[in-house]
XYZ file of C-alpha atoms in Angstrom:
724
model
C 19.159 1.452 -65.829
C 21.646 0.390 -68.480
C 20.986 0.951 -72.168
C 21.253 -2.393 -73.928
C 20.531 -3.334 -77.508
C 19.287 -6.778 -78.552
C 19.873 -7.970 -82.112
C 18.247 -11.116 -83.538
C 19.508 -12.349 -86.868
C 21.416 -9.092 -87.283
C 18.264 -6.963 -86.853
C 17.744 -4.709 -83.835
C 14.778 -5.589 -81.607
C 12.475 -2.988 -80.069
C 12.828 -2.975 -76.265
C 10.568 -0.665 -74.294
C 12.491 -0.886 -71.034
C 10.224 -3.392 -69.330
C 11.960 -6.500 -70.634
C 14.568 -7.691 -68.132
C 17.252 -9.913 -69.581
C 18.156 -12.200 -66.687
C 21.279 -14.318 -67.165
C 22.104 -17.509 -65.254
C 25.534 -19.069 -64.783
C 26.194 -22.471 -63.211
C 29.471 -23.992 -62.069
C 28.312 -27.420 -60.914
C 25.261 -29.600 -60.499
C 25.446 -31.030 -56.984
C 23.357 -34.029 -57.988
C 25.669 -34.778 -60.904
C 29.081 -33.067 -60.754
C 30.006 -34.513 -64.159
C 27.316 -32.548 -66.021
C 28.527 -30.012 -68.586
C 27.034 -26.562 -68.038
C 25.756 -23.793 -70.287
C 24.764 -20.169 -69.631
C 21.289 -19.100 -70.690
C 18.658 -16.474 -70.021
C 15.172 -16.886 -68.776
C 12.381 -16.493 -71.261
C 11.707 -12.871 -72.166
C 8.669 -11.311 -73.815
C 8.906 -8.871 -76.709
C 6.021 -6.593 -77.665
C 4.627 -6.853 -81.155
C 5.792 -3.527 -82.513
C 5.836 -2.964 -86.247
C 9.568 -3.641 -86.255
C 9.333 -6.807 -84.119
C 6.412 -8.132 -86.151
C 8.444 -7.668 -89.294
C 11.506 -9.297 -87.711
C 9.528 -12.467 -86.880
C 7.881 -12.523 -90.308
C 4.480 -11.578 -88.848
C 4.262 -15.032 -87.338
C 0.969 -14.045 -85.676
C -0.857 -14.201 -89.034
C -2.653 -17.487 -89.646
C -2.057 -17.355 -93.394
C 1.620 -16.554 -93.026
C 3.886 -18.347 -95.533
C 7.615 -18.642 -94.947
C 9.906 -17.741 -97.836
C 13.190 -19.586 -97.419
C 16.377 -17.756 -98.248
C 19.760 -16.702 -96.914
C 18.458 -14.216 -94.330
C 17.081 -15.432 -91.008
C 14.518 -12.737 -90.180
C 11.529 -11.142 -91.829
C 9.799 -13.215 -94.454
C 12.654 -15.714 -94.122
C 12.236 -16.306 -90.376
C 12.015 -20.032 -89.652
C 11.216 -21.061 -86.050
C 12.565 -24.543 -86.813
C 16.111 -23.221 -87.194
C 18.423 -21.534 -84.721
C 18.785 -17.783 -85.246
C 21.778 -15.946 -83.710
C 21.434 -13.104 -81.228
C 23.786 -10.522 -79.722
C 23.384 -8.166 -76.756
C 25.350 -4.898 -76.971
C 26.099 -2.450 -74.153
C 26.257 1.349 -74.283
C 29.756 1.202 -75.787
C 28.575 -1.097 -78.605
C 30.488 -4.026 -77.126
C 28.944 -7.496 -77.243
C 28.302 -8.766 -73.721
C 26.382 -11.919 -74.655
C 25.671 -13.880 -77.808
C 24.125 -17.199 -78.725
C 20.981 -18.303 -80.476
C 17.292 -17.578 -79.976
C 14.257 -19.839 -79.920
C 10.731 -18.522 -80.484
C 8.559 -20.273 -77.905
C 5.139 -18.679 -78.289
C 3.209 -15.910 -80.071
C 0.259 -14.391 -78.170
C -2.439 -12.177 -79.642
C -5.135 -10.355 -77.698
C -7.017 -8.021 -79.965
C -4.430 -5.703 -81.459
C -1.841 -6.530 -78.781
C 0.781 -9.042 -79.943
C 3.720 -10.436 -77.960
C 6.550 -12.888 -78.613
C 7.975 -15.172 -75.926
C 11.564 -16.090 -76.759
C 14.458 -17.818 -75.003
C 17.997 -16.584 -75.522
C 20.434 -19.466 -75.190
C 24.059 -18.771 -74.390
C 26.837 -19.376 -76.864
C 27.685 -22.898 -75.764
C 24.203 -23.992 -76.783
C 24.766 -22.707 -80.303
C 28.195 -24.316 -80.396
C 26.885 -27.767 -79.451
C 23.852 -27.361 -81.700
C 26.125 -26.839 -84.701
C 28.047 -29.980 -83.767
C 24.780 -31.924 -83.549
C 22.777 -30.915 -86.631
C 23.397 -30.230 -90.290
C 21.905 -27.202 -92.012
C 18.953 -29.286 -93.170
C 18.162 -30.281 -89.584
C 19.402 -33.876 -89.865
C 21.636 -35.342 -87.185
C 25.316 -34.716 -87.868
C 27.754 -37.629 -87.671
C 31.534 -37.867 -87.806
C 31.100 -38.555 -91.504
C 29.771 -35.019 -92.006
C 32.860 -33.330 -90.582
C 35.854 -31.750 -92.290
C 39.236 -32.942 -91.042
C 42.730 -31.562 -91.209
C 44.670 -31.857 -94.451
C 47.220 -34.552 -94.942
C 50.351 -32.492 -95.590
C 52.693 -32.214 -92.622
C 52.679 -28.755 -90.991
C 49.698 -27.758 -93.112
C 47.058 -26.214 -90.850
C 44.411 -25.901 -93.519
C 41.176 -27.786 -93.113
C 40.186 -29.804 -96.129
C 36.924 -31.613 -96.691
C 37.943 -35.143 -95.994
C 37.372 -37.588 -98.820
C 35.865 -40.433 -96.879
C 35.338 -42.773 -99.811
C 38.933 -43.833 -99.509
C 38.419 -47.264 -100.907
C 36.665 -50.572 -100.560
C 37.633 -52.154 -97.257
C 39.765 -55.240 -97.579
C 42.839 -56.872 -96.099
C 44.922 -54.550 -98.263
C 43.628 -51.419 -96.559
C 43.892 -52.828 -93.038
C 47.484 -53.798 -93.793
C 48.175 -50.291 -95.084
C 46.617 -48.787 -91.943
C 48.797 -50.895 -89.658
C 51.897 -50.110 -91.690
C 51.199 -46.411 -91.226
C 50.553 -46.912 -87.501
C 53.897 -48.687 -87.270
C 55.583 -45.593 -88.672
C 53.701 -43.269 -86.320
C 54.541 -45.336 -83.230
C 58.267 -44.841 -83.795
C 59.479 -42.244 -81.259
C 61.497 -40.491 -83.958
C 58.265 -40.118 -85.958
C 56.154 -39.038 -83.007
C 54.855 -35.988 -84.851
C 51.384 -35.964 -86.346
C 51.472 -36.382 -90.095
C 47.961 -35.798 -91.367
C 46.802 -38.892 -93.140
C 43.691 -40.921 -93.599
C 44.883 -43.545 -91.116
C 45.295 -40.881 -88.408
C 41.511 -40.633 -88.406
C 40.477 -44.260 -88.886
C 42.499 -47.361 -88.118
C 41.882 -50.933 -86.957
C 42.338 -52.396 -83.480
C 43.042 -56.110 -83.058
C 40.335 -57.278 -80.641
C 38.521 -60.446 -79.742
C 35.409 -59.524 -81.700
C 33.654 -62.867 -81.782
C 32.913 -65.016 -84.796
C 29.942 -64.746 -87.140
C 27.093 -67.147 -86.583
C 27.624 -70.472 -88.276
C 31.395 -70.112 -88.406
C 33.327 -73.410 -88.383
C 36.166 -72.639 -85.988
C 37.463 -76.213 -86.196
C 37.995 -76.185 -89.957
C 40.265 -74.378 -92.417
C 41.041 -74.247 -96.120
C 44.751 -74.818 -96.682
C 47.088 -75.651 -99.579
C 48.481 -79.182 -99.128
C 52.102 -78.044 -99.139
C 51.578 -75.709 -96.197
C 51.100 -78.480 -93.698
C 53.489 -81.280 -92.992
C 52.620 -84.359 -95.046
C 49.128 -83.300 -95.993
C 48.097 -86.038 -98.446
C 46.823 -84.957 -101.830
C 45.417 -88.426 -102.480
C 44.062 -91.289 -100.427
C 42.770 -94.801 -101.072
C 39.737 -96.442 -99.459
C 38.002 -99.633 -100.534
C 40.172 -99.674 -103.636
C 38.976 -96.225 -104.740
C 41.387 -93.308 -105.126
C 40.394 -90.008 -103.518
C 41.987 -86.651 -104.243
C 41.186 -83.024 -103.478
C 38.046 -81.722 -105.088
C 38.310 -80.614 -108.702
C 38.932 -76.936 -109.578
C 40.296 -76.084 -106.143
C 43.835 -75.383 -105.004
C 43.188 -76.166 -101.356
C 42.080 -78.907 -99.030
C 39.627 -78.704 -96.172
C 41.439 -79.230 -92.869
C 39.645 -80.339 -89.710
C 41.170 -79.691 -86.273
C 40.579 -81.713 -83.142
C 39.066 -78.644 -81.474
C 37.948 -75.092 -82.214
C 40.640 -72.438 -82.571
C 40.880 -68.670 -82.218
C 42.066 -66.368 -84.966
C 45.323 -65.824 -83.096
C 46.012 -69.519 -82.850
C 45.633 -70.213 -86.537
C 47.171 -66.932 -87.708
C 44.048 -65.919 -89.661
C 43.284 -62.222 -89.198
C 40.440 -61.224 -91.478
C 40.045 -57.559 -92.248
C 36.387 -57.544 -91.255
C 37.268 -59.129 -87.899
C 39.477 -56.152 -87.057
C 37.635 -53.504 -85.075
C 37.583 -50.130 -86.876
C 38.536 -47.269 -84.532
C 38.444 -43.480 -84.861
C 40.976 -41.115 -83.280
C 39.881 -38.930 -80.364
C 42.370 -36.278 -81.395
C 40.942 -36.085 -84.908
C 37.411 -35.729 -83.523
C 38.392 -32.898 -81.175
C 40.420 -31.092 -83.835
C 37.468 -31.301 -86.210
C 35.135 -29.932 -83.505
C 37.522 -26.986 -83.096
C 37.262 -25.989 -86.753
C 34.810 -23.153 -87.402
C 33.510 -24.795 -90.598
C 32.180 -27.665 -88.462
C 30.944 -25.827 -85.363
C 28.972 -22.850 -86.653
C 31.774 -20.307 -86.845
C 33.142 -20.499 -83.275
C 36.787 -20.160 -82.307
C 37.887 -22.964 -79.981
C 40.900 -22.847 -77.671
C 42.259 -25.993 -76.026
C 43.948 -26.146 -72.648
C 47.618 -26.701 -73.514
C 48.267 -28.306 -70.130
C 46.084 -31.196 -71.221
C 45.765 -31.211 -75.009
C 49.355 -32.097 -75.888
C 51.393 -35.048 -77.115
C 52.334 -36.152 -73.593
C 48.763 -36.844 -72.606
C 47.745 -40.384 -73.471
C 43.987 -39.759 -73.392
C 44.145 -37.053 -76.044
C 47.079 -38.078 -78.222
C 46.662 -41.856 -78.090
C 42.923 -42.139 -77.479
C 40.762 -44.060 -79.958
C 37.120 -45.101 -79.995
C 35.751 -48.286 -81.519
C 33.187 -48.153 -84.295
C 30.501 -50.695 -85.082
C 31.429 -54.232 -85.980
C 31.186 -54.755 -89.735
C 28.368 -57.262 -90.299
C 28.710 -59.962 -92.910
C 26.026 -58.568 -95.217
C 27.909 -55.274 -95.502
C 31.171 -56.839 -96.612
C 30.510 -56.058 -100.249
C 32.419 -54.427 -103.055
C 30.667 -51.116 -102.414
C 31.378 -50.989 -98.684
C 33.616 -47.961 -98.194
C 35.241 -46.451 -95.132
C 32.773 -43.605 -95.532
C 30.094 -45.925 -94.130
C 31.933 -46.342 -90.848
C 31.791 -42.688 -89.828
C 28.277 -42.197 -91.182
C 26.975 -44.583 -88.512
C 28.417 -42.738 -85.518
C 26.874 -40.494 -82.871
C 27.097 -36.722 -83.289
C 30.421 -34.904 -82.856
C 28.818 -33.061 -79.917
C 28.143 -36.427 -78.234
C 31.809 -37.385 -78.496
C 33.123 -33.996 -77.357
C 30.717 -33.768 -74.406
C 31.439 -37.358 -73.377
C 35.175 -36.741 -73.423
C 34.758 -33.565 -71.345
C 32.394 -35.226 -68.886
C 34.650 -38.225 -68.459
C 37.640 -36.066 -67.546
C 35.886 -33.258 -65.693
C 36.612 -30.695 -68.392
C 35.084 -27.211 -68.234
C 33.715 -25.168 -71.155
C 33.977 -21.376 -71.071
C 32.318 -19.098 -73.591
C 33.292 -15.538 -74.464
C 30.425 -13.775 -76.244
C 32.250 -10.823 -77.791
C 34.845 -12.991 -79.528
C 32.545 -16.006 -79.985
C 35.269 -18.168 -78.438
C 34.854 -21.496 -76.634
C 37.659 -22.574 -74.314
C 37.961 -26.185 -73.156
C 40.083 -26.668 -70.050
C 40.746 -29.002 -67.146
C 39.450 -28.233 -63.662
C 43.011 -27.337 -62.637
C 43.268 -24.674 -65.312
C 39.752 -23.408 -64.614
C 40.940 -22.224 -61.183
C 44.430 -21.132 -62.276
C 43.517 -17.700 -63.598
C 46.319 -15.568 -62.133
C 49.653 -15.481 -63.894
C 51.555 -14.956 -60.619
C 49.969 -18.186 -59.308
C 49.178 -16.593 -55.969
C 45.472 -17.367 -56.336
C 44.159 -14.472 -54.222
C 40.956 -15.126 -52.317
C 38.503 -12.250 -52.862
C 36.420 -10.881 -49.998
C 32.664 -11.195 -50.516
C 31.709 -10.039 -47.030
C 30.738 -6.467 -47.930
C 28.644 -7.517 -50.913
C 26.288 -10.030 -49.312
C 22.944 -8.620 -48.214
C 22.897 -9.584 -44.525
C 19.521 -7.868 -44.062
C 17.887 -10.423 -46.290
C 17.505 -14.147 -45.995
C 20.699 -16.232 -45.876
C 20.167 -19.990 -46.070
C 22.852 -22.511 -45.164
C 22.186 -26.110 -46.194
C 24.342 -29.217 -45.923
C 25.440 -30.829 -49.161
C 23.169 -33.842 -49.424
C 23.769 -36.561 -51.986
C 20.889 -37.946 -54.023
C 21.876 -41.582 -53.406
C 23.989 -43.653 -51.064
C 26.378 -44.648 -53.856
C 27.652 -42.536 -56.707
C 28.900 -44.740 -59.507
C 31.411 -43.736 -62.154
C 31.241 -45.981 -65.197
C 28.692 -48.559 -66.264
C 28.502 -52.139 -67.454
C 31.318 -53.461 -69.615
C 30.895 -55.686 -72.656
C 31.603 -59.400 -72.888
C 31.389 -62.757 -71.179
C 34.354 -62.005 -68.963
C 32.558 -58.884 -67.647
C 29.559 -60.991 -66.633
C 31.774 -63.529 -64.932
C 33.668 -60.736 -63.187
C 30.465 -59.248 -61.773
C 29.365 -62.635 -60.457
C 32.769 -63.153 -58.818
C 33.447 -59.707 -57.322
C 29.850 -58.455 -56.916
C 30.621 -55.185 -58.713
C 30.653 -54.381 -62.433
C 33.989 -54.623 -64.198
C 35.994 -51.392 -64.203
C 33.579 -49.103 -62.318
C 34.104 -46.937 -59.238
C 31.433 -46.784 -56.539
C 31.679 -43.944 -54.036
C 29.905 -44.232 -50.697
C 28.478 -40.758 -50.101
C 27.355 -41.604 -46.571
C 23.744 -40.799 -47.452
C 21.990 -43.545 -45.512
C 18.350 -42.714 -46.225
C 18.364 -45.104 -49.161
C 20.674 -47.660 -50.731
C 20.331 -46.608 -54.332
C 23.104 -46.216 -56.884
C 23.282 -43.048 -58.957
C 25.368 -43.462 -62.110
C 26.954 -40.032 -62.551
C 28.409 -40.964 -65.910
C 25.060 -41.626 -67.553
C 25.210 -39.907 -70.900
C 28.917 -40.565 -71.380
C 29.106 -42.170 -74.791
C 32.313 -44.069 -74.110
C 31.944 -47.653 -72.975
C 34.283 -50.033 -71.212
C 35.471 -53.474 -72.250
C 37.591 -56.050 -70.417
C 41.220 -55.912 -71.461
C 41.841 -59.618 -71.124
C 42.812 -62.799 -72.889
C 40.074 -64.727 -71.121
C 42.858 -66.874 -69.716
C 43.910 -68.078 -73.149
C 46.149 -71.108 -72.818
C 48.114 -69.788 -75.784
C 49.119 -66.579 -74.048
C 52.906 -66.739 -73.835
C 53.836 -63.125 -73.251
C 56.848 -62.786 -70.930
C 57.197 -66.543 -70.680
C 60.535 -66.584 -72.440
C 63.673 -65.733 -70.476
C 67.455 -65.770 -70.863
C 69.045 -69.057 -69.870
C 72.337 -67.450 -68.827
C 74.162 -68.604 -71.938
C 72.784 -66.044 -74.342
C 69.971 -68.358 -75.342
C 66.340 -68.626 -74.365
C 64.558 -71.092 -72.145
C 60.893 -71.975 -72.254
C 59.221 -71.042 -68.971
C 55.857 -72.462 -69.949
C 55.505 -75.370 -72.333
C 52.860 -75.370 -75.022
C 50.149 -78.057 -75.191
C 50.543 -81.472 -76.690
C 50.450 -82.045 -80.425
C 47.102 -81.999 -82.119
C 45.734 -84.614 -84.458
C 44.181 -83.111 -87.578
C 42.327 -84.581 -90.517
C 42.099 -83.582 -94.155
C 38.983 -84.096 -96.250
C 39.564 -85.580 -99.707
C 37.026 -86.160 -102.469
C 36.461 -88.651 -105.258
C 34.793 -87.255 -108.339
C 32.273 -89.504 -110.090
C 29.916 -89.011 -113.008
C 26.331 -90.153 -112.579
C 24.196 -89.654 -115.644
C 26.282 -86.667 -116.688
C 26.047 -85.083 -113.242
C 29.219 -84.567 -111.217
C 29.060 -86.076 -107.751
C 31.532 -86.122 -104.903
C 32.290 -88.735 -102.300
C 34.561 -87.785 -99.419
C 36.763 -89.423 -96.834
C 38.802 -88.028 -93.966
C 42.461 -89.004 -93.679
C 44.828 -88.096 -90.852
C 47.703 -85.766 -91.510
C 51.001 -85.999 -89.680
C 50.767 -84.285 -86.321
C 52.317 -80.874 -86.320
C 54.418 -79.772 -83.343
C 53.306 -77.008 -80.974
C 49.662 -77.445 -81.800
C 49.389 -74.941 -84.624
C 48.956 -75.821 -88.302
C 50.856 -72.896 -89.782
C 52.209 -72.834 -93.295
C 55.967 -72.995 -92.921
C 58.153 -75.917 -91.966
C 60.289 -74.422 -89.189
C 59.478 -75.594 -85.685
C 57.713 -72.507 -84.449
C 56.271 -72.014 -80.949
C 53.170 -69.991 -81.441
C 52.172 -67.528 -78.754
C 49.295 -65.118 -78.258
C 51.720 -62.342 -77.597
C 49.605 -59.403 -76.365
C 46.301 -58.959 -74.623
C 43.364 -57.807 -76.689
C 40.107 -56.144 -75.762
C 37.098 -58.432 -75.493
C 34.210 -57.237 -77.673
C 32.013 -60.303 -77.945
C 29.121 -61.772 -76.057
C 28.059 -65.240 -75.041
C 29.327 -68.188 -77.061
C 31.853 -65.911 -78.769
C 29.180 -64.104 -80.794
C 29.902 -60.597 -82.068
C 28.348 -57.563 -80.391
C 28.078 -54.018 -81.680
C 30.858 -52.944 -79.312
C 30.864 -49.347 -80.531
C 32.316 -46.374 -78.626
C 34.717 -48.301 -76.398
C 37.508 -45.934 -75.380
C 40.943 -47.444 -76.091
C 44.533 -46.285 -75.763
C 47.044 -46.970 -78.507
C 49.966 -48.573 -76.699
C 52.511 -49.276 -79.383
C 53.199 -51.707 -82.192
C 53.664 -55.224 -80.871
C 56.159 -57.571 -82.520
C 55.986 -61.312 -82.309
C 57.457 -62.760 -79.153
C 59.523 -65.910 -79.512
C 63.042 -67.221 -78.884
C 65.682 -65.496 -80.964
C 66.822 -68.798 -82.408
C 63.962 -68.501 -84.876
C 64.677 -66.007 -87.647
C 62.712 -62.757 -87.480
C 61.974 -62.990 -91.177
C 59.367 -65.670 -90.537
C 55.937 -64.130 -90.912
C 53.432 -65.186 -88.310
C 49.994 -64.044 -89.357
C 48.014 -63.662 -92.524
C 45.674 -60.705 -92.827
C 43.093 -62.416 -94.977
C 39.938 -62.118 -97.007
C 37.513 -64.998 -97.367
C 38.803 -67.692 -99.691
C 36.464 -68.629 -102.569
C 37.158 -72.334 -102.030
C 35.048 -72.197 -98.870
C 31.985 -72.147 -101.085
C 33.082 -75.421 -102.632
C 34.859 -77.216 -99.818
C 32.726 -76.300 -96.831
C 29.285 -75.817 -98.354
C 29.572 -72.047 -98.121
C 30.083 -71.998 -94.369
C 33.005 -69.724 -93.420
C 35.999 -71.278 -91.713
C 39.639 -70.400 -91.160
C 41.664 -69.354 -94.183
C 45.272 -70.503 -94.231
C 45.605 -70.180 -97.980
C 46.102 -66.564 -99.020
C 46.469 -63.129 -97.508
C 48.945 -60.431 -96.521
C 51.626 -61.514 -94.066
C 52.268 -59.291 -91.059
C 54.604 -59.434 -88.096
C 53.725 -56.137 -86.348
C 50.312 -55.252 -84.976
C 48.997 -52.169 -83.194
C 48.111 -52.780 -79.560
C 45.044 -50.906 -78.297
C 44.432 -51.360 -74.596
C 42.416 -50.154 -71.631
C 45.754 -49.677 -69.859
C 48.675 -47.522 -70.889
C 52.036 -49.224 -70.364
C 55.662 -48.292 -70.750
C 57.416 -49.273 -73.942
C 59.171 -52.197 -72.287
C 55.825 -53.352 -70.880
C 57.329 -53.507 -67.398
C 54.602 -51.610 -65.607
C 51.277 -49.920 -66.086
C 51.232 -46.126 -66.122
C 47.527 -45.391 -66.030
C 44.153 -46.991 -66.675
C 41.263 -45.959 -68.890
C 38.880 -47.695 -66.498
C 36.870 -45.761 -63.920
C 37.946 -48.284 -61.329
C 40.922 -50.566 -61.814
C 39.653 -54.169 -62.009
C 40.818 -56.614 -59.368
C 41.740 -59.162 -62.026
C 42.088 -58.946 -65.791
C 43.540 -62.316 -66.740
C 46.717 -60.769 -68.136
C 49.901 -61.621 -66.188
C 51.741 -58.599 -67.621
C 49.385 -56.137 -65.945
C 50.137 -55.143 -62.370
C 46.797 -54.045 -60.990
C 48.105 -52.635 -57.707
C 48.403 -48.853 -57.382
C 47.258 -48.117 -60.920
C 45.594 -44.691 -61.110
C 42.149 -45.057 -62.655
C 40.062 -42.389 -64.339
C 38.404 -41.744 -61.004
C 41.748 -41.526 -59.176
C 43.254 -39.295 -61.833
C 40.428 -36.860 -62.460
C 37.792 -36.983 -59.738
C 38.793 -38.384 -56.343
C 40.126 -35.225 -54.649
C 37.324 -33.050 -55.961
C 34.540 -35.480 -54.986
C 36.006 -35.941 -51.514
C 36.064 -32.170 -51.006
C 32.586 -31.645 -52.431
C 30.946 -34.330 -50.297
C 32.870 -33.714 -47.101
C 30.746 -33.665 -43.961
C 31.608 -29.969 -43.389
C 30.715 -28.841 -46.920
C 27.812 -26.420 -46.944
C 25.688 -24.621 -49.521
C 25.038 -20.942 -48.811
C 22.223 -19.122 -50.620
C 21.958 -15.360 -50.427
C 21.643 -12.142 -52.412
C 24.636 -9.987 -53.218
C 25.499 -6.624 -54.763
C 27.694 -7.372 -57.767
C 28.050 -3.798 -59.016
C 31.514 -3.085 -60.367
C 32.175 -6.739 -61.167
C 32.082 -8.251 -64.623
C 29.391 -10.818 -63.977
C 29.767 -14.045 -65.878
C 31.612 -17.322 -65.801
C 34.841 -15.632 -64.654
C 33.302 -15.123 -61.207
C 32.833 -18.892 -60.954
C 36.592 -19.380 -61.287
C 37.422 -17.392 -58.140
C 37.704 -18.341 -54.496
C 35.797 -16.086 -52.085
C 36.062 -15.316 -48.378
C 32.948 -15.014 -46.236
C 32.196 -15.651 -42.567
C 35.511 -17.307 -41.744
C 35.492 -19.787 -44.635
C 36.506 -20.083 -48.286
C 33.775 -20.522 -50.884
C 33.257 -20.846 -54.616
C 30.248 -19.375 -56.379
C 28.270 -22.279 -57.779
C 25.302 -20.416 -59.296
C 24.533 -16.871 -60.348
C 20.758 -16.699 -60.670
C 18.633 -14.076 -62.438
C 21.366 -11.494 -62.842
C 19.865 -8.499 -64.636
C 21.871 -7.035 -67.483
C 19.771 -3.856 -67.278
C 19.261 -2.954 -63.599
C 21.479 -2.918 -60.504
C 19.215 -5.207 -58.537
C 20.724 -7.663 -56.087
C 21.668 -11.010 -57.594
C 20.921 -14.418 -56.134
C 24.033 -16.487 -55.394
C 24.640 -20.096 -54.428
C 28.035 -20.718 -52.829
C 29.764 -23.965 -51.830
C 32.209 -24.178 -48.954
C 35.696 -25.359 -49.929
C 37.642 -27.659 -47.627
C 40.997 -27.421 -49.449
C 41.592 -25.187 -52.479
C 44.239 -27.605 -53.771
C 41.512 -30.175 -54.386
C 40.093 -27.739 -56.938
C 43.184 -26.268 -58.553
C 45.610 -29.200 -58.338
C 43.288 -32.177 -58.130
C 43.958 -33.543 -61.621
C 47.566 -34.707 -62.060
C 47.190 -34.623 -65.880
C 50.043 -37.119 -66.532
């Protein structure tokens, strides 16, 4: 019997030799292969010796009072908080560590016992990324992020109260993104806008919004009258305003009228910043985290260019005290984001107790453990106890269909489901299990949501509709709609008993070419020049739309014939105009009066494309949709998340010849732990992987229960994820 020492909160525990510390290790959950695993021990019972009673603060006493302090044992022991543990071997080396939970205290006369559970290190790691020291849920707003000096690896507490959100700050964020998207600036300069930015999306309009009206200075529309005469009375624009109220013949989108309000831009947070923050010991309870370099690098779109949407900013929070700090304070826990990212991509977590190190790696790397890349298969034949029971079971699915991904957001998603009979962007796998017809959503618990990457067949979408005419000029491939008749509201001010009253009339303005009432005189064909993610519900109403995974594509410039000078600004990034309160009875409408002009916008998509937009490289959808309403997207042969990360592995796991073998084995001489799960084993003419190590004693040399899974093709395990 081995001599082991158990320490809780830095204090040695009395073991009398009867307590067996039984460790369990799991590679995969056959009912949900996307689940993230953790090692843990079964519950053990400690006798109430004088030392153990003191360690647990004599918890058995009814009148016991906890004294809070810096230590975690003795009079300071608090069962509400996690307390670290370590298990040492005879050579004083740590073989396991994690945190302990006191489950129960039993007292029978003078005999006292403590039932405790020792959770492996990953549990402590995720706990620290889920809760603050005071026990409250941790959010992204509670994290420290990398400093903002290039090549500075220090971690500084991030000052989240960067400033009151406004058009100015969104414009600054996009300007910084424009710099970062330049290939010559591809490095990562640490800056506020690397953590939070803003994605142009179709976010819906607030309730009561007048999408067929706008405030506009008279000179910014051709022949907008400043006065009008009716029944011999002269009407002019309302007193104390510098704008008129314009009425369109129909409702317009923000992209048609060139009105991009800062609070209509969807705030997004960088995946890379979240993961880097999770890797910092100040945020995760003192753990060292290593990232798989084959995945976590600048060539991988999901890590380097991945962003996640935050909540839509409601109207009542658009105040002078609304700071960017509020955005991250309303998020899920950092553990939720990290686990969701790992689950989505089939990542594996390894934990090394002695060094308190967590390693995050792809499935490929998990099985590539030999530097010579020969991947030797180890013989298990002489270790299995053939005198005992050996059970061989088929791999049986829990449902006929395994589904990757869930419902997307938006009207287009609902229409898509009605048309194609499957949810937008999901992958359904027929397991062949015909005893029921149920769907099992394997990605339940993944925080990241989907959203259609469409223009909803916008008639203004003109991308790629301009081509060379052979003479160095451009030819219109698709003509814009007919001119639109618009009206301007004018007012006559009268005095009635000292009270100011207004009468109004509507007069027609000269029709403006190409349908769009912009504020410069050049003939300018407006185009909705890149697809945007749909994050609104029925009747164009905003939805929360948080946690949608997006890929930063590049900065998109305006698309139009070169005969129009590039110096013409297209859009105004705007705030609400105060004249709305006067001109439109306080109801918000389009603002064509003031703002910050922009010509470049960041494009965040569900598809990653080449820089010339000629073809799609990869999709962030579980299943590539059959139609997205965007003529620039070629939906044939696009690798989806399922294709890229799961297909080969799932096909091997649920092959008709896959079997589960349960037996007992002699593991003496082997370092038992997660490393054994990374090996391929030979037994009875087939190749296997160890899926579970059950009740392995750290003290005795008893046989250990094993669960093995038959492997059809090792390459489906160690080369089944073509990273990029």
